[in-house]
XYZ file of C-alpha atoms in Angstrom:
686
model
C 75.397 120.758 192.873
C 73.949 119.686 189.485
C 73.616 122.201 186.411
C 69.548 121.191 186.653
C 69.455 122.090 190.576
C 71.416 125.222 189.762
C 69.020 126.176 186.921
C 66.171 125.765 189.111
C 67.652 127.740 191.954
C 67.980 130.583 189.636
C 64.699 130.404 188.425
C 63.152 130.474 192.217
C 65.491 133.518 193.034
C 64.188 135.492 189.646
C 60.458 134.877 190.552
C 59.297 137.987 192.441
C 55.826 136.409 193.477
C 57.608 132.988 194.792
C 59.935 135.259 197.077
C 57.118 137.331 198.311
C 55.077 134.258 199.253
C 58.190 132.515 200.823
C 59.072 135.539 202.798
C 55.253 135.841 203.945
C 55.112 132.256 204.894
C 58.299 132.535 206.739
C 57.688 135.547 208.632
C 54.254 134.459 209.677
C 55.252 130.509 210.599
C 58.242 131.656 212.733
C 56.298 134.381 214.640
C 53.266 132.182 215.633
C 55.784 129.417 216.423
C 57.454 131.352 218.791
C 54.461 132.829 220.572
C 52.933 129.205 220.779
C 56.338 128.009 222.469
C 56.298 131.045 224.812
C 53.426 129.500 226.480
C 55.565 126.349 227.686
C 57.025 126.358 230.919
C 60.084 124.285 230.020
C 60.206 124.175 226.028
C 63.795 123.183 226.052
C 63.309 120.186 228.297
C 60.244 118.856 226.385
C 62.376 118.858 223.339
C 64.928 116.960 224.903
C 62.439 114.401 226.295
C 60.906 114.041 222.779
C 64.278 113.462 221.616
C 64.764 110.576 224.048
C 61.340 109.184 223.150
C 61.744 109.206 219.437
C 65.434 107.775 220.067
C 63.746 104.897 222.194
C 61.353 104.056 219.567
C 64.055 104.040 216.658
C 66.642 101.874 219.037
C 63.678 99.256 219.824
C 61.680 99.409 216.712
C 61.102 96.058 216.130
C 59.605 95.842 219.703
C 57.143 98.871 219.318
C 55.981 97.634 216.052
C 55.498 94.346 217.141
C 53.208 95.934 220.327
C 51.544 98.407 217.886
C 50.335 95.461 215.565
C 49.340 93.357 218.315
C 46.711 95.937 219.911
C 45.676 97.438 216.430
C 44.625 93.947 215.416
C 43.062 92.816 218.709
C 40.993 96.415 217.936
C 39.727 95.136 214.692
C 42.162 97.094 212.432
C 43.714 95.429 209.682
C 47.519 95.458 209.118
C 49.328 95.112 206.136
C 53.335 95.335 205.574
C 55.003 96.987 202.663
C 58.581 96.936 202.018
C 58.830 99.470 199.489
C 56.540 101.785 197.325
C 55.736 98.875 194.915
C 54.362 96.815 197.622
C 52.522 99.398 199.114
C 50.526 100.511 195.947
C 49.715 97.014 195.653
C 48.116 96.790 198.884
C 46.169 99.964 197.864
C 45.011 98.344 194.680
C 43.934 95.009 196.163
C 41.774 96.948 198.793
C 40.169 99.150 196.222
C 39.392 95.945 193.978
C 37.931 94.358 196.926
C 35.882 97.047 197.889
C 34.761 98.044 194.152
C 36.252 101.600 194.737
C 36.004 103.908 191.811
C 36.425 107.549 193.959
C 38.943 107.613 196.823
C 38.825 111.050 199.154
C 42.280 111.469 200.126
C 43.502 113.604 203.296
C 47.318 114.925 203.607
C 49.844 112.225 203.558
C 53.571 112.588 202.657
C 54.051 108.815 202.493
C 51.488 108.726 199.380
C 53.688 111.198 197.772
C 56.677 109.397 198.413
C 55.346 106.123 196.637
C 53.831 108.000 194.125
C 50.257 106.788 195.156
C 48.111 109.045 193.175
C 49.472 108.199 189.722
C 49.320 104.719 190.189
C 45.650 104.665 191.151
C 44.681 106.774 188.188
C 46.318 104.463 185.818
C 43.934 101.740 187.051
C 40.982 104.297 186.346
C 40.396 105.123 190.105
C 39.634 109.033 190.697
C 41.730 110.318 193.672
C 40.927 113.623 194.996
C 43.100 115.661 197.390
C 40.971 117.162 200.164
C 43.281 119.384 202.211
C 42.684 122.715 200.382
C 46.252 123.478 199.693
C 46.763 119.969 198.236
C 43.463 120.145 196.242
C 44.910 123.231 194.637
C 48.251 121.671 193.778
C 46.509 118.822 192.336
C 44.263 120.825 190.011
C 47.694 122.495 188.623
C 49.055 119.262 188.427
C 51.940 120.025 190.580
C 53.634 118.408 193.887
C 53.026 120.153 197.072
C 56.136 122.974 197.430
C 55.808 122.749 201.698
C 54.922 119.652 203.543
C 52.734 121.758 205.682
C 51.328 124.496 203.295
C 51.571 122.804 199.864
C 50.187 125.856 198.214
C 52.700 128.189 199.772
C 54.304 129.290 196.377
C 50.744 130.799 195.044
C 49.008 134.056 195.125
C 45.076 134.250 195.315
C 44.894 135.667 191.513
C 46.700 132.183 190.736
C 43.723 130.161 192.531
C 41.174 132.509 191.523
C 42.052 131.719 187.742
C 42.505 127.960 188.858
C 38.892 127.677 190.027
C 37.549 129.757 187.195
C 39.636 127.301 184.315
C 39.213 123.905 186.287
C 35.900 124.213 188.022
C 33.757 126.599 186.140
C 33.629 128.963 188.886
C 33.225 132.734 188.863
C 36.520 134.562 188.946
C 37.114 135.851 192.405
C 40.175 137.019 194.797
C 38.266 136.931 197.955
C 39.724 134.014 199.732
C 36.737 133.443 201.822
C 34.557 132.769 198.904
C 37.283 130.363 197.306
C 37.382 128.443 200.321
C 33.713 128.308 200.544
C 33.703 127.291 196.843
C 36.305 124.602 197.770
C 34.118 123.535 200.489
C 31.146 122.915 198.376
C 32.838 121.003 195.602
C 34.621 118.638 198.324
C 31.860 118.066 200.418
C 30.171 115.682 197.627
C 33.470 114.022 197.384
C 33.334 113.048 200.888
C 29.884 111.799 200.194
C 30.351 109.774 197.377
C 33.990 108.451 198.200
C 34.118 104.596 198.625
C 37.522 104.833 200.195
C 39.268 107.580 202.414
C 43.054 107.818 202.524
C 44.909 109.362 205.192
C 48.607 109.727 207.003
C 49.134 109.031 210.393
C 51.103 111.429 212.575
C 51.420 108.847 215.242
C 50.682 105.211 216.091
C 50.389 104.591 219.978
C 52.123 101.004 220.833
C 50.617 100.460 224.003
C 46.946 100.796 222.546
C 47.194 100.520 219.000
C 45.668 103.958 218.458
C 45.872 106.029 215.308
C 46.260 109.824 215.722
C 45.791 111.999 212.825
C 46.171 115.727 213.183
C 44.369 118.054 210.938
C 42.883 121.821 210.992
C 40.415 121.769 208.098
C 38.222 118.712 209.004
C 39.130 116.693 205.891
C 41.400 114.197 208.072
C 38.081 113.688 210.072
C 36.007 113.131 207.116
C 38.221 110.665 205.188
C 38.627 108.690 208.424
C 34.830 108.576 209.199
C 32.385 109.302 206.430
C 33.938 106.375 203.543
C 32.797 102.775 204.550
C 36.699 101.742 204.031
C 39.715 103.664 205.775
C 43.215 103.021 204.772
C 45.886 104.663 206.816
C 49.457 105.049 205.360
C 51.967 105.021 208.082
C 55.956 104.807 207.804
C 57.033 102.491 210.231
C 58.580 104.774 212.343
C 55.602 107.015 213.461
C 55.292 105.365 216.783
C 55.175 106.450 220.350
C 55.369 103.955 223.302
C 52.613 105.399 225.365
C 49.546 107.961 225.597
C 51.819 109.979 227.689
C 54.424 110.057 225.115
C 51.642 110.913 222.714
C 50.716 113.915 224.697
C 54.369 115.094 224.917
C 54.336 114.912 220.847
C 50.975 116.793 220.483
C 52.813 119.382 222.601
C 55.168 119.981 220.155
C 53.730 119.274 217.078
C 51.076 121.886 216.424
C 53.152 124.363 218.089
C 56.252 123.859 215.313
C 54.136 123.141 212.457
C 51.282 126.115 212.610
C 52.006 127.795 215.743
C 48.933 126.437 217.620
C 48.793 124.845 220.856
C 46.630 122.087 219.671
C 45.484 121.380 216.085
C 41.717 121.912 215.415
C 41.000 117.969 215.193
C 43.151 115.514 216.817
C 41.606 112.303 216.248
C 42.296 108.928 217.639
C 41.220 106.115 215.711
C 41.001 102.627 217.657
C 38.886 100.488 215.474
C 36.584 100.168 212.449
C 32.730 100.645 213.219
C 31.475 98.088 215.461
C 27.962 96.497 215.502
C 26.090 99.327 217.433
C 27.880 102.239 216.553
C 26.239 104.889 214.402
C 29.093 105.948 212.109
C 32.366 105.170 211.100
C 34.393 102.929 208.598
C 33.251 99.158 208.498
C 37.025 98.666 207.503
C 40.195 100.287 208.848
C 43.225 99.197 207.048
C 46.678 100.468 208.275
C 49.591 99.851 205.465
C 53.198 99.824 207.537
C 55.529 101.139 204.951
C 59.365 100.518 204.996
C 60.552 102.045 201.825
C 64.124 102.343 203.083
C 63.359 103.393 206.646
C 65.095 99.965 207.938
C 68.167 100.887 205.922
C 68.453 104.094 207.304
C 67.829 103.013 210.803
C 70.882 100.495 210.415
C 73.140 103.594 208.999
C 74.777 106.763 210.274
C 71.716 108.775 209.216
C 69.251 106.998 211.752
C 68.518 110.443 213.480
C 66.327 111.671 210.648
C 63.992 109.133 211.357
C 63.245 110.799 214.683
C 61.667 113.520 212.296
C 57.768 114.356 213.200
C 57.263 116.105 209.760
C 56.565 119.220 211.322
C 57.718 121.505 208.693
C 59.599 124.128 211.224
C 63.104 123.311 209.724
C 61.962 124.354 206.247
C 60.553 127.761 207.588
C 63.881 128.573 209.497
C 66.184 127.677 206.857
C 67.632 131.040 204.907
C 68.205 128.500 201.845
C 64.462 127.479 201.742
C 62.998 130.647 202.098
C 64.514 131.855 198.998
C 64.210 128.786 196.675
C 61.046 127.101 197.820
C 60.304 123.291 197.741
C 60.055 122.860 193.799
C 63.714 123.713 193.812
C 64.890 120.443 195.367
C 65.025 118.120 192.464
C 67.285 114.846 191.661
C 70.293 115.074 189.099
C 67.485 114.180 186.587
C 65.237 116.680 187.402
C 62.594 114.697 189.165
C 61.399 116.495 192.260
C 61.151 115.090 195.950
C 58.190 115.083 198.360
C 60.760 116.305 201.243
C 62.423 119.649 200.614
C 64.368 122.009 203.136
C 66.986 120.676 205.674
C 65.048 117.489 206.624
C 64.348 116.912 202.739
C 67.937 117.225 202.088
C 68.627 114.370 204.623
C 65.327 112.319 203.979
C 65.537 112.227 199.917
C 69.119 110.986 199.746
C 68.581 108.602 202.411
C 65.586 107.068 201.034
C 65.729 107.582 197.482
C 69.555 107.293 196.877
C 72.624 109.468 197.194
C 73.328 109.181 193.640
C 70.279 110.721 192.745
C 69.756 113.272 195.901
C 73.247 113.694 197.675
C 73.731 117.356 195.977
C 70.731 118.503 197.973
C 72.740 118.666 201.157
C 75.007 121.057 199.194
C 71.949 123.796 199.567
C 72.681 124.543 203.442
C 74.614 127.386 204.914
C 75.012 125.012 207.959
C 73.857 127.765 210.382
C 72.090 125.552 212.713
C 68.885 127.011 212.424
C 66.999 124.032 211.246
C 68.550 122.310 214.774
C 67.124 125.337 216.733
C 63.731 125.011 215.361
C 63.393 121.245 215.525
C 61.088 120.394 218.287
C 62.740 116.653 218.584
C 66.377 118.285 218.619
C 67.515 116.430 215.558
C 70.991 117.410 214.692
C 70.415 118.402 211.106
C 73.789 120.175 210.215
C 75.637 116.930 211.366
C 73.314 114.893 209.154
C 73.988 117.428 206.204
C 77.734 116.825 206.600
C 77.290 113.188 206.676
C 75.376 113.151 203.315
C 78.175 115.474 201.763
C 80.750 112.939 203.204
C 79.060 110.449 201.015
C 77.592 108.400 204.038
C 74.303 106.781 202.789
C 71.723 103.964 204.085
C 73.093 101.076 202.625
C 72.694 102.128 199.033
C 74.869 103.091 196.134
C 77.309 105.383 197.652
C 77.318 109.092 196.748
C 81.025 110.621 195.927
C 81.035 114.113 196.053
C 83.344 115.975 193.245
C 85.692 118.258 194.842
C 85.508 121.777 193.136
C 87.284 124.014 195.201
C 90.422 125.987 193.911
C 93.838 124.356 194.765
C 94.730 127.089 196.906
C 91.719 126.555 199.269
C 91.817 123.056 199.022
C 95.476 123.168 200.158
C 94.504 125.622 203.167
C 91.685 123.230 204.011
C 93.890 120.313 204.315
C 96.572 122.279 206.469
C 93.501 123.413 208.759
C 92.096 119.797 208.923
C 95.748 118.629 210.105
C 95.939 121.141 212.803
C 92.137 120.924 214.240
C 92.268 117.406 214.194
C 94.995 116.923 217.044
C 94.647 118.832 220.371
C 98.505 119.225 220.242
C 98.981 120.490 216.769
C 96.058 123.135 217.443
C 97.933 124.323 220.309
C 101.088 124.868 218.323
C 99.003 126.628 215.898
C 97.735 128.981 218.128
C 101.049 129.933 219.205
C 102.347 130.457 215.795
C 99.565 132.614 215.035
C 100.358 134.604 218.173
C 103.694 134.969 216.910
C 102.235 136.335 213.728
C 100.059 138.826 215.283
C 102.919 140.146 217.108
C 104.905 140.530 214.101
C 101.770 141.960 212.345
C 101.434 144.684 215.497
C 104.576 146.126 214.110
C 103.590 146.322 210.585
C 100.181 147.617 211.110
C 101.392 150.838 212.937
C 98.983 150.090 216.247
C 96.053 149.503 214.095
C 93.653 146.763 214.978
C 93.716 145.335 211.603
C 96.261 143.972 208.941
C 96.383 145.521 205.371
C 96.274 142.632 202.737
C 98.695 142.654 200.009
C 96.667 143.555 196.833
C 96.857 140.336 195.043
C 93.217 140.798 193.802
C 90.496 143.319 194.061
C 89.180 141.615 197.031
C 92.770 142.096 198.637
C 92.612 145.785 197.778
C 89.157 146.501 199.402
C 89.321 144.050 202.593
C 91.135 144.362 205.697
C 91.829 141.281 208.156
C 91.545 141.414 212.041
C 94.989 141.375 213.654
C 95.404 137.927 215.444
C 95.703 138.342 219.157
C 98.985 138.100 220.832
C 98.090 135.530 223.336
C 95.368 132.884 222.741
C 92.135 132.841 224.661
C 93.403 129.287 226.114
C 96.629 130.956 227.238
C 94.886 133.777 228.846
C 91.997 131.501 230.529
C 94.559 129.223 232.390
C 96.936 132.255 233.301
C 93.922 134.220 234.942
C 91.194 131.720 235.933
C 91.656 129.572 238.451
C 88.645 127.122 239.278
C 88.604 125.715 242.183
C 88.117 121.678 242.410
C 84.989 121.845 244.316
C 83.022 124.697 242.233
C 80.642 122.643 240.509
C 77.399 124.120 239.109
C 74.460 122.382 240.836
C 71.834 123.883 238.816
C 70.153 121.725 235.965
C 71.274 122.168 232.407
C 68.971 123.313 229.741
C 67.408 120.045 228.263
C 68.493 117.829 231.324
C 65.658 115.482 231.529
C 66.215 114.417 234.948
C 66.035 118.310 236.368
C 62.543 118.722 234.295
C 60.385 117.250 236.801
C 56.741 115.576 236.089
C 54.489 117.364 233.642
C 51.667 116.344 235.511
C 49.388 118.545 237.647
C 47.014 117.425 240.210
C 43.447 118.756 239.125
C 42.199 118.291 242.588
C 44.822 121.093 243.841
C 43.182 123.614 241.564
C 40.377 125.339 241.982
C 37.441 124.325 239.338
C 36.262 127.493 238.790
C 39.949 128.883 237.967
C 40.169 125.876 235.461
C 36.760 126.970 233.837
C 37.835 130.455 233.464
C 41.362 129.339 231.951
C 39.387 127.172 229.473
C 36.834 129.808 228.488
C 39.898 132.316 227.919
C 41.421 129.810 225.638
C 38.259 128.837 223.872
C 37.421 132.138 222.982
C 40.930 133.070 221.835
C 40.354 130.060 219.152
C 37.282 131.934 217.832
C 34.604 129.824 219.611
C 31.846 130.965 221.835
C 31.719 129.913 225.358
C 28.474 130.162 227.748
C 28.691 129.079 231.654
C 25.275 128.370 233.120
C 23.234 125.961 234.944
C 21.592 123.035 233.737
C 18.271 124.498 233.867
C 19.543 127.565 231.624
C 20.711 125.367 228.591
C 17.456 124.835 226.975
C 16.652 128.626 226.764
C 20.473 129.146 225.320
C 20.054 126.794 222.601
C 16.592 127.906 221.807
C 18.075 131.317 221.530
C 20.891 130.331 219.169
C 18.078 128.068 217.079
C 15.533 131.067 216.691
C 18.084 133.370 215.696
C 19.671 131.357 212.894
C 15.996 130.262 211.584
C 16.857 126.539 212.539
C 14.315 123.992 213.007
C 15.988 120.761 212.785
C 19.140 119.320 214.180
C 21.569 116.473 214.212
C 21.717 115.224 217.866
C 23.601 112.606 220.429
C 21.045 110.276 222.001
C 19.260 111.658 225.048
C 21.227 109.523 227.253
C 24.494 111.474 226.685
C 23.046 114.903 227.179
C 21.216 116.568 230.126
C 18.179 114.734 231.445
C 14.857 115.793 229.224
C 16.832 118.295 227.058
C 15.895 116.287 223.614
C 12.337 116.209 224.695
C 11.577 119.595 225.738
C 13.416 120.863 222.441
C 11.423 118.490 220.461
C 8.064 120.023 222.358
C 9.062 123.376 221.114
C 8.796 122.030 217.277
C 12.480 121.250 216.669
C 13.037 118.231 214.607
C 15.946 115.981 216.272
C 17.609 113.667 214.015
C 20.227 111.112 215.087
C 22.525 110.075 212.073
C 24.104 107.141 211.275
C 26.810 106.067 208.619
C 23.909 105.195 206.092
C 22.144 108.454 206.366
C 25.251 110.814 206.162
C 24.280 112.092 202.847
C 20.666 112.611 203.658
C 21.405 114.580 206.554
C 24.721 116.693 205.164
C 22.591 119.894 204.575
C 21.362 120.174 208.309
C 23.146 123.109 209.680
C 23.403 122.625 213.278
C 24.833 119.546 215.502
C 24.388 119.168 219.514
C 26.797 116.799 221.382
C 27.898 116.228 224.521
C 31.772 116.315 225.765
C 33.403 113.694 228.078
C 35.894 116.174 228.974
C 37.583 119.939 228.440
C 41.414 120.820 228.638
C 41.630 124.309 230.469
C 45.291 124.715 228.723
C 44.443 124.404 225.050
C 40.617 125.244 224.950
C 39.616 121.691 223.650
C 37.202 119.104 223.969
C 36.963 115.468 223.969
C 34.212 113.820 222.283
C 33.918 109.872 222.157
C 32.368 108.108 219.446
C 30.383 104.938 220.250
C 26.790 104.040 220.420
C 24.445 106.964 220.679
C 27.485 109.450 219.952
C 27.932 109.788 216.185
C 31.092 111.886 215.623
C 29.435 113.454 211.984
C 27.185 115.459 214.595
C 30.116 117.639 215.294
C 31.520 117.329 212.131
C 28.847 117.512 209.249
C 26.945 120.821 210.191
C 28.174 124.638 209.903
C 27.410 125.040 213.410
C 28.422 122.582 216.697
C 26.981 123.013 220.093
C 28.945 120.903 222.829
C 27.624 120.610 226.212
C 30.258 120.037 228.915
C 30.005 119.769 232.659
C 32.515 121.941 234.767
C 33.875 119.030 236.565
C 35.072 117.535 233.614
C 37.440 120.404 233.042
C 41.216 119.307 233.368
C 44.300 121.041 233.355
C 46.571 119.197 230.876
C 46.546 117.392 227.777
C 48.227 114.375 229.039
C 45.595 113.910 232.140
C 42.818 113.408 229.535
C 44.783 111.204 227.437
C 45.190 108.889 230.244
C 41.257 108.484 230.585
C 40.522 104.749 230.087
C 37.148 105.984 228.134
C 39.346 106.851 224.927
C 40.816 103.502 224.541
C 37.463 101.934 224.899
C 36.034 104.039 222.358
C 36.142 103.417 218.539
C 37.240 106.602 217.910
C 37.778 109.918 219.744
C 38.391 113.308 218.712
C 39.782 116.546 220.466
C 38.424 119.670 219.071
C 39.908 123.022 219.768
C 37.911 125.732 217.895
C 36.060 125.905 214.801
C 37.943 124.353 211.551
C 40.280 126.713 209.541
C 42.927 127.013 207.076
C 45.875 129.500 206.035
C 46.438 127.703 202.608
C 46.142 130.707 200.491
C 48.486 133.454 201.050
C 48.591 132.494 204.734
C 45.523 134.186 205.172
C 43.456 132.629 208.006
C 39.934 131.510 206.962
C 37.304 130.205 209.424
C 34.977 127.166 208.434
C 36.416 124.733 206.142
C 35.087 121.147 205.828
C 34.086 121.306 209.601
C 31.799 123.509 211.556
C 32.428 127.168 210.800
C 30.932 127.998 214.508
C 31.730 126.265 217.635
C 29.552 127.231 220.907
C 30.425 125.650 224.327
C 27.632 125.446 226.952
C 29.727 124.495 230.303
C 27.430 123.568 232.909
C 27.780 124.361 236.636
C 28.435 121.229 238.352
C 26.239 120.291 241.539
């Protein structure tokens, strides 16, 4: 380890506020993750399948990239290639210049942190505003994120209250709900005024050219829907072959990252706005960023490219839980956007062993990171490779030995014995003989008294070696039969896990609706089951109770027959928004939409964009009412993602409850950039 790294670690350990924040984050994250995975029938089997999917993609990356690019371009998405950070920045600046952009609204993207995009844009006079609440907070402080999922995990509510008072001129408060509302109000205007929206990409689907962007607050939907130009930064490794593989990854990513069965918003972006679409960006660009990934793929570190950036290994790591993300720095003191166990591999792999190789020393190699990883990356093995100086076609890192000579000699002797089965067996027999002698010297006690060469020797006792090794005892007492084979499936045996699909026709539709209602209400949404004739009174009751007389709505063709006309006859003003009227309509409090499907397992709704179905109806208002037919409730996510209508729409979104955040002190707050209320009216099918 370097002196700068040690100094940063000592500072983190001495910071009581940081220690409290890290403890609270780890405890909550680990608990909710455990609860979320408990709802899966075979989590280990799913992890093993996900590992194979990621391995397949990385093994045949060129083919999947070619397929993804082909479909994305057919859909109208503009594809750009960036070999390194400089090229990626150049492409963004060129697009900004062509569109005359002065303001960029940015959703969370680790690739942008990796390439230093914000600084480069600001040097050219372009204002960049982070819109994820945690990212916005650390941007105001002039800091880098300290965690890839919860960027402001190191801060207390008092810190945020003072920050908003100093930077935004807002009244000081320690009420997290009020602070979130103030940030929502400030950032809402940024969304309305932004010339470009920039996002990351969680997954690109090769078979369809679809971009999948996962968020909870709604800012990801805002930046990919409201500005006239959308730029998506995507690492070249972030691909899945099919929609079914996407369903698999989405069953693991939110559970690992935030303990949710599905994030609040899962956006599926296929194309820019088409001629008859009411909203969406007029241009959609994808920048495929290499920045060292090809070199990593060709090295012994290639398994780190399986990473899906969930942050679970950070929460599980006993070292990260003590020092936090800002402690992970280069030998020159420069921070890395990637911290924790995955960051200790990614940083030296992408940015160089010489600068970041020492980070791999900040690990106990306990294996908690691998146990937490949803795609079963062998992180301890990769950390050992980094320690051994194995790199990704870059300057090799040469660890400097600093162990005492006696310890080094002992390790060399152990290595000599442990690397040969024959020598290891001889060593076991010698230790057994030593154990027999020790029995005589220890007067029958189960331990040996060490010579007092030091204070440590005076105060410690050593377990007495067994007279017979386990191998000897096993071979003499256990006589396995030649035909005694275990026929049961092994944990993680993919061939034994069976299909994940369930035939919805075999499940009573009433049970599906009941399960959907329970999951939906657990997310904080409201559920109403009624006949089509009862929909109007239910909506009017809500409108009158809130004093609302104007709403955003989908076209009548996508809602129950005559509903909008009857609402209008009661004096309710119906507005059909477009991309050009977003700012004018942003004050309207309620949006009314249909839904093409619902998912019982996760309490989610599927909304399709396209003619007559503006997605801003379910995004801009503070209250969202969605209508879905009982016959359109499916059991599982993978069934819904196989629907052809998703691939045909310019964009679609899976909505799982009202928008939310826990970026300040891990305190759950409902209502951020998307609606704070979701009311689902499920109509009885005839």
